[in-house]
Amino acid sequence: MELICWTPVVFNRRGFPRDEEGRPFLPRNLFTEALTSAVIFYYVKKDKEIENKVKKYLLSSDIKFEEVSDKVKEIVLSKYPVLDQLDIPEKTYLPEKDIQEKYIEVFDLKRWEDIKGFKTEIFKGIIPLEIKSPHLEKLKAAAHSYAEALAKIEHSFLKDHPLASIFYEPLINDLKKWEIPLRIGMWTEVSFKGDLLFFWRIKKVRERLLKELKVDIRPRYVLYLPQEKQTTGWAEIKIK
């Protein structure tokens, strides 16, 4: 297997983690978080019982901001334990020669402007990656459902902005051909990333979260590289 980072990957504002010898790497949790978001979206969309359970929780009177992600994850994975026996290396190393420092815009998709950019390390390229799971086909289906929905939502914000046709329209077509598409690393500054993405279309839930938790669950703010005209974190796990 290999990981193809089709657009630049960002870990955080400080750059990539490094081991005791100073070698940069992507940690296991970067992949597990991306797959978890995909699985949550897919099974909430696929299973009406799960959708209703999560909806009931999100509309409950005792909802707590710091517990939302874990609770939603628990509801989904207790019925669909597709992340069980998922084997991912603790560290996936990056070639130092392919790491660059770039200016990253925090791009407001709604207002079409950079609101608070920063400089950090990026990686773009292909590296070996071994992921093992007895549920690989289910993860693949979840990954496609989530990545394609995410790309379409971001595209819908842009409307007549040049980025819609230059980047997102080709991306939406390409995603269909990728084996396991993922959105990895730091790609937004929304607290829940895409974990609650399914519920952006349900007005009652959307308004409750905006009012009580002060968070818009749509990916309004994405990381964008102006020189490359690409948003960050679009990657593919390719099975050789």
Short mmCIF file of C-alpha atoms in Angstrom, two decimals:
data_model
loop_
_atom_site.label_atom_id
_atom_site.label_comp_id
_atom_site.label_asym_id
_atom_site.label_seq_id
_atom_site.Cartn_x
_atom_site.Cartn_y
_atom_site.Cartn_z
CA MET A 1 0.00 0.00 0.00
CA GLU A 2 0.95 3.61 -0.35
CA LEU A 3 -0.34 6.98 0.74
CA ILE A 4 -0.71 9.52 -2.04
CA CYS A 5 -1.01 13.06 -0.70
CA TRP A 6 -2.66 14.69 -3.68
CA THR A 7 -2.74 18.09 -1.97
CA PRO A 8 -0.40 19.37 0.77
CA VAL A 9 -0.79 17.80 4.20
CA VAL A 10 -0.45 19.98 7.32
CA PHE A 11 -0.09 18.48 10.79
CA ASN A 12 -0.39 21.65 12.89
CA ARG A 13 0.83 25.23 13.07
CA ARG A 14 4.21 24.11 14.47
CA GLY A 15 4.95 21.57 11.76
CA PHE A 16 5.31 17.79 11.77
CA PRO A 17 6.22 15.75 14.84
CA ARG A 18 9.72 14.27 14.87
CA ASP A 19 11.21 11.23 16.58
CA GLU A 20 14.27 11.22 18.86
CA GLU A 21 16.50 11.25 15.76
CA GLY A 22 14.72 14.25 14.30
CA ARG A 23 12.90 12.34 11.55
CA PRO A 24 9.46 13.77 10.62
CA PHE A 25 6.46 11.45 10.62
CA LEU A 26 2.68 11.21 10.50
CA PRO A 27 1.32 9.65 13.73
CA ARG A 28 -1.24 6.84 13.82
CA ASN A 29 -4.00 9.07 15.20
CA LEU A 30 -3.92 11.24 12.07
CA PHE A 31 -5.30 8.28 10.11
CA THR A 32 -7.62 6.93 12.80
CA GLU A 33 -9.24 10.36 13.19
CA ALA A 34 -9.80 10.64 9.44
CA LEU A 35 -11.30 7.15 9.21
CA THR A 36 -13.46 7.73 12.30
CA SER A 37 -14.98 10.88 10.78
CA ALA A 38 -15.74 8.92 7.59
CA VAL A 39 -17.32 6.02 9.48
CA ILE A 40 -19.49 8.31 11.62
CA PHE A 41 -20.79 10.18 8.58
CA TYR A 42 -21.42 7.01 6.58
CA TYR A 43 -23.36 5.06 9.20
CA VAL A 44 -25.41 8.03 10.42
CA LYS A 45 -26.42 8.52 6.78
CA LYS A 46 -26.95 4.81 6.11
CA ASP A 47 -28.81 3.72 9.28
CA LYS A 48 -31.99 5.58 10.29
CA GLU A 49 -31.84 4.14 13.83
CA ILE A 50 -28.35 5.54 14.31
CA GLU A 51 -29.38 8.88 12.79
CA ASN A 52 -32.28 9.16 15.23
CA LYS A 53 -30.14 8.22 18.25
CA VAL A 54 -27.52 10.82 17.39
CA LYS A 55 -30.17 13.44 16.59
CA LYS A 56 -31.91 12.80 19.93
CA TYR A 57 -28.61 13.20 21.76
CA LEU A 58 -27.69 16.41 19.92
CA LEU A 59 -31.08 17.90 20.81
CA SER A 60 -30.98 16.80 24.46
CA SER A 61 -30.95 19.40 27.23
CA ASP A 62 -27.77 18.16 28.93
CA ILE A 63 -25.44 18.15 25.92
CA LYS A 64 -21.86 19.13 26.80
CA PHE A 65 -19.44 20.53 24.24
CA GLU A 66 -16.44 18.50 25.42
CA GLU A 67 -18.37 15.21 25.26
CA VAL A 68 -20.04 15.49 21.86
CA SER A 69 -17.40 13.81 19.66
CA ASP A 70 -16.89 10.86 22.01
CA LYS A 71 -20.61 10.34 22.52
CA VAL A 72 -21.43 10.37 18.80
CA LYS A 73 -18.52 8.01 18.13
CA GLU A 74 -19.78 5.66 20.86
CA ILE A 75 -23.31 5.57 19.41
CA VAL A 76 -22.06 4.66 15.93
CA LEU A 77 -19.25 2.25 16.76
CA SER A 78 -21.23 0.29 19.34
CA LYS A 79 -23.43 -0.95 16.48
CA TYR A 80 -20.82 -0.89 13.71
CA PRO A 81 -17.40 -1.76 15.19
CA VAL A 82 -15.64 -1.43 11.84
CA LEU A 83 -12.59 0.22 13.39
CA ASP A 84 -11.90 -2.87 15.50
CA GLN A 85 -8.68 -4.69 14.56
CA LEU A 86 -7.52 -1.68 12.54
CA ASP A 87 -3.73 -1.94 12.32
CA ILE A 88 -1.86 1.26 11.44
CA PRO A 89 1.84 1.95 12.11
CA GLU A 90 2.53 4.18 15.09
CA LYS A 91 4.74 6.37 12.88
CA THR A 92 4.66 6.78 9.09
CA TYR A 93 7.87 8.55 8.13
CA LEU A 94 8.12 11.43 5.69
CA PRO A 95 11.16 12.16 3.49
CA GLU A 96 12.74 15.36 4.82
CA LYS A 97 13.54 16.51 1.27
CA ASP A 98 9.84 16.73 0.45
CA ILE A 99 8.88 18.89 3.41
CA GLN A 100 8.54 22.60 2.71
CA GLU A 101 7.51 25.64 4.71
CA LYS A 102 4.59 27.47 3.13
CA TYR A 103 2.13 30.23 3.89
CA ILE A 104 -1.30 28.76 4.63
CA GLU A 105 -4.46 30.80 4.40
CA VAL A 106 -7.34 30.11 6.75
CA PHE A 107 -9.85 30.66 3.99
CA ASP A 108 -13.43 31.66 4.77
CA LEU A 109 -15.43 29.82 2.11
CA LYS A 110 -18.46 32.01 2.71
CA ARG A 111 -16.73 35.39 2.54
CA TRP A 112 -13.98 34.27 0.12
CA GLU A 113 -11.13 35.76 2.10
CA ASP A 114 -8.11 34.86 4.22
CA ILE A 115 -8.94 35.53 7.86
CA LYS A 116 -5.78 34.53 9.74
CA GLY A 117 -3.03 32.86 7.75
CA PHE A 118 0.19 31.34 9.09
CA LYS A 119 3.41 29.65 7.97
CA THR A 120 4.05 25.97 8.66
CA GLU A 121 5.47 22.76 7.21
CA ILE A 122 3.65 20.90 4.46
CA PHE A 123 4.16 17.55 2.75
CA LYS A 124 2.97 16.52 -0.69
CA GLY A 125 4.00 13.26 -2.32
CA ILE A 126 3.82 9.47 -2.10
CA ILE A 127 5.02 7.33 0.81
CA PRO A 128 4.66 3.64 1.76
CA LEU A 129 1.83 2.93 4.20
CA GLU A 130 0.53 -0.37 5.49
CA ILE A 131 -3.00 -0.46 6.90
CA LYS A 132 -4.61 -3.78 7.79
CA SER A 133 -8.26 -4.35 8.64
CA PRO A 134 -10.82 -7.15 8.23
CA HIS A 135 -13.30 -4.36 7.41
CA LEU A 136 -11.36 -2.74 4.58
CA GLU A 137 -14.26 -2.78 2.09
CA LYS A 138 -16.58 -1.11 4.62
CA LEU A 139 -13.93 1.51 5.39
CA LYS A 140 -13.53 2.14 1.68
CA ALA A 141 -17.27 2.72 1.25
CA ALA A 142 -17.34 5.06 4.25
CA ALA A 143 -14.29 6.97 3.02
CA HIS A 144 -15.86 7.58 -0.40
CA SER A 145 -19.19 8.68 1.04
CA TYR A 146 -17.58 11.16 3.42
CA ALA A 147 -14.86 12.60 1.16
CA GLU A 148 -17.26 13.17 -1.71
CA ALA A 149 -19.82 14.84 0.56
CA LEU A 150 -17.15 17.07 2.08
CA ALA A 151 -15.85 18.16 -1.33
CA LYS A 152 -19.38 18.92 -2.57
CA ILE A 153 -20.22 21.02 0.49
CA GLU A 154 -17.02 23.05 0.19
CA HIS A 155 -17.67 23.48 -3.52
CA SER A 156 -21.22 24.69 -2.81
CA PHE A 157 -19.92 27.51 -0.63
CA LEU A 158 -17.74 28.87 -3.42
CA LYS A 159 -20.39 29.21 -6.15
CA ASP A 160 -18.80 31.56 -8.72
CA HIS A 161 -15.38 31.77 -7.06
CA PRO A 162 -12.60 30.57 -9.46
CA LEU A 163 -11.52 27.92 -6.93
CA ALA A 164 -14.82 26.09 -7.53
CA SER A 165 -13.98 25.32 -11.15
CA ILE A 166 -10.18 25.29 -10.90
CA PHE A 167 -9.91 22.93 -7.93
CA TYR A 168 -13.17 21.49 -6.57
CA GLU A 169 -14.86 20.34 -9.77
CA PRO A 170 -11.86 18.25 -10.89
CA LEU A 171 -11.43 16.99 -7.30
CA ILE A 172 -15.04 15.79 -7.08
CA ASN A 173 -14.55 13.78 -10.28
CA ASP A 174 -11.17 12.41 -9.20
CA LEU A 175 -12.39 11.27 -5.78
CA LYS A 176 -14.65 8.69 -7.41
CA LYS A 177 -11.53 6.97 -8.84
CA TRP A 178 -9.45 6.95 -5.65
CA GLU A 179 -9.31 3.64 -3.77
CA ILE A 180 -9.64 4.97 -0.20
CA PRO A 181 -9.97 8.77 -0.17
CA LEU A 182 -9.18 10.52 3.11
CA ARG A 183 -9.08 14.06 4.45
CA ILE A 184 -6.10 13.97 6.78
CA GLY A 185 -4.25 16.31 9.09
CA MET A 186 -5.17 19.90 9.76
CA TRP A 187 -7.59 21.00 7.04
CA THR A 188 -10.11 23.16 8.92
CA GLU A 189 -10.38 25.16 12.11
CA VAL A 190 -13.89 23.94 12.92
CA SER A 191 -13.87 22.19 16.31
CA PHE A 192 -15.56 18.98 15.19
CA LYS A 193 -13.89 18.85 11.76
CA GLY A 194 -16.39 16.69 9.87
CA ASP A 195 -17.70 14.48 12.67
CA LEU A 196 -21.15 16.09 12.64
CA LEU A 197 -21.21 16.85 8.93
CA PHE A 198 -24.34 14.81 8.23
CA PHE A 199 -26.45 17.05 10.45
CA TRP A 200 -25.71 20.33 8.67
CA ARG A 201 -28.79 19.68 6.50
CA ILE A 202 -31.14 19.17 9.48
CA LYS A 203 -32.21 22.68 10.44
CA LYS A 204 -33.26 21.92 14.02
CA VAL A 205 -29.94 20.26 14.88
CA ARG A 206 -27.88 22.83 12.97
CA GLU A 207 -29.52 25.74 14.78
CA ARG A 208 -29.28 24.06 18.19
CA LEU A 209 -25.54 23.46 17.82
CA LEU A 210 -24.99 26.98 16.58
CA LYS A 211 -26.96 28.44 19.49
CA GLU A 212 -25.78 26.18 22.34
CA LEU A 213 -22.26 25.24 21.27
CA LYS A 214 -21.54 28.33 19.15
CA VAL A 215 -20.26 26.15 16.32
CA ASP A 216 -21.15 25.87 12.65
CA ILE A 217 -20.76 22.18 11.80
CA ARG A 218 -20.20 22.88 8.12
CA PRO A 219 -16.54 23.20 7.05
CA ARG A 220 -16.72 26.96 6.45
CA TYR A 221 -13.06 27.61 7.26
CA VAL A 222 -10.53 25.52 5.33
CA LEU A 223 -6.76 25.69 4.97
CA TYR A 224 -5.75 26.88 1.53
CA LEU A 225 -2.44 27.30 -0.29
CA PRO A 226 -2.81 30.29 -2.61
CA GLN A 227 0.22 29.43 -4.79
CA GLU A 228 -0.97 25.88 -5.41
CA LYS A 229 -4.68 26.84 -5.50
CA GLN A 230 -5.45 23.78 -3.37
CA THR A 231 -7.05 23.12 0.00
CA THR A 232 -5.13 20.85 2.33
CA GLY A 233 -5.31 17.21 3.34
CA TRP A 234 -6.79 15.41 0.32
CA ALA A 235 -5.11 12.00 0.24
CA GLU A 236 -5.62 8.47 -1.06
CA ILE A 237 -4.65 5.10 0.36
CA LYS A 238 -3.80 3.03 -2.70
CA ILE A 239 -3.76 -0.74 -2.49
CA LYS A 240 -1.08 -2.08 -4.81
#
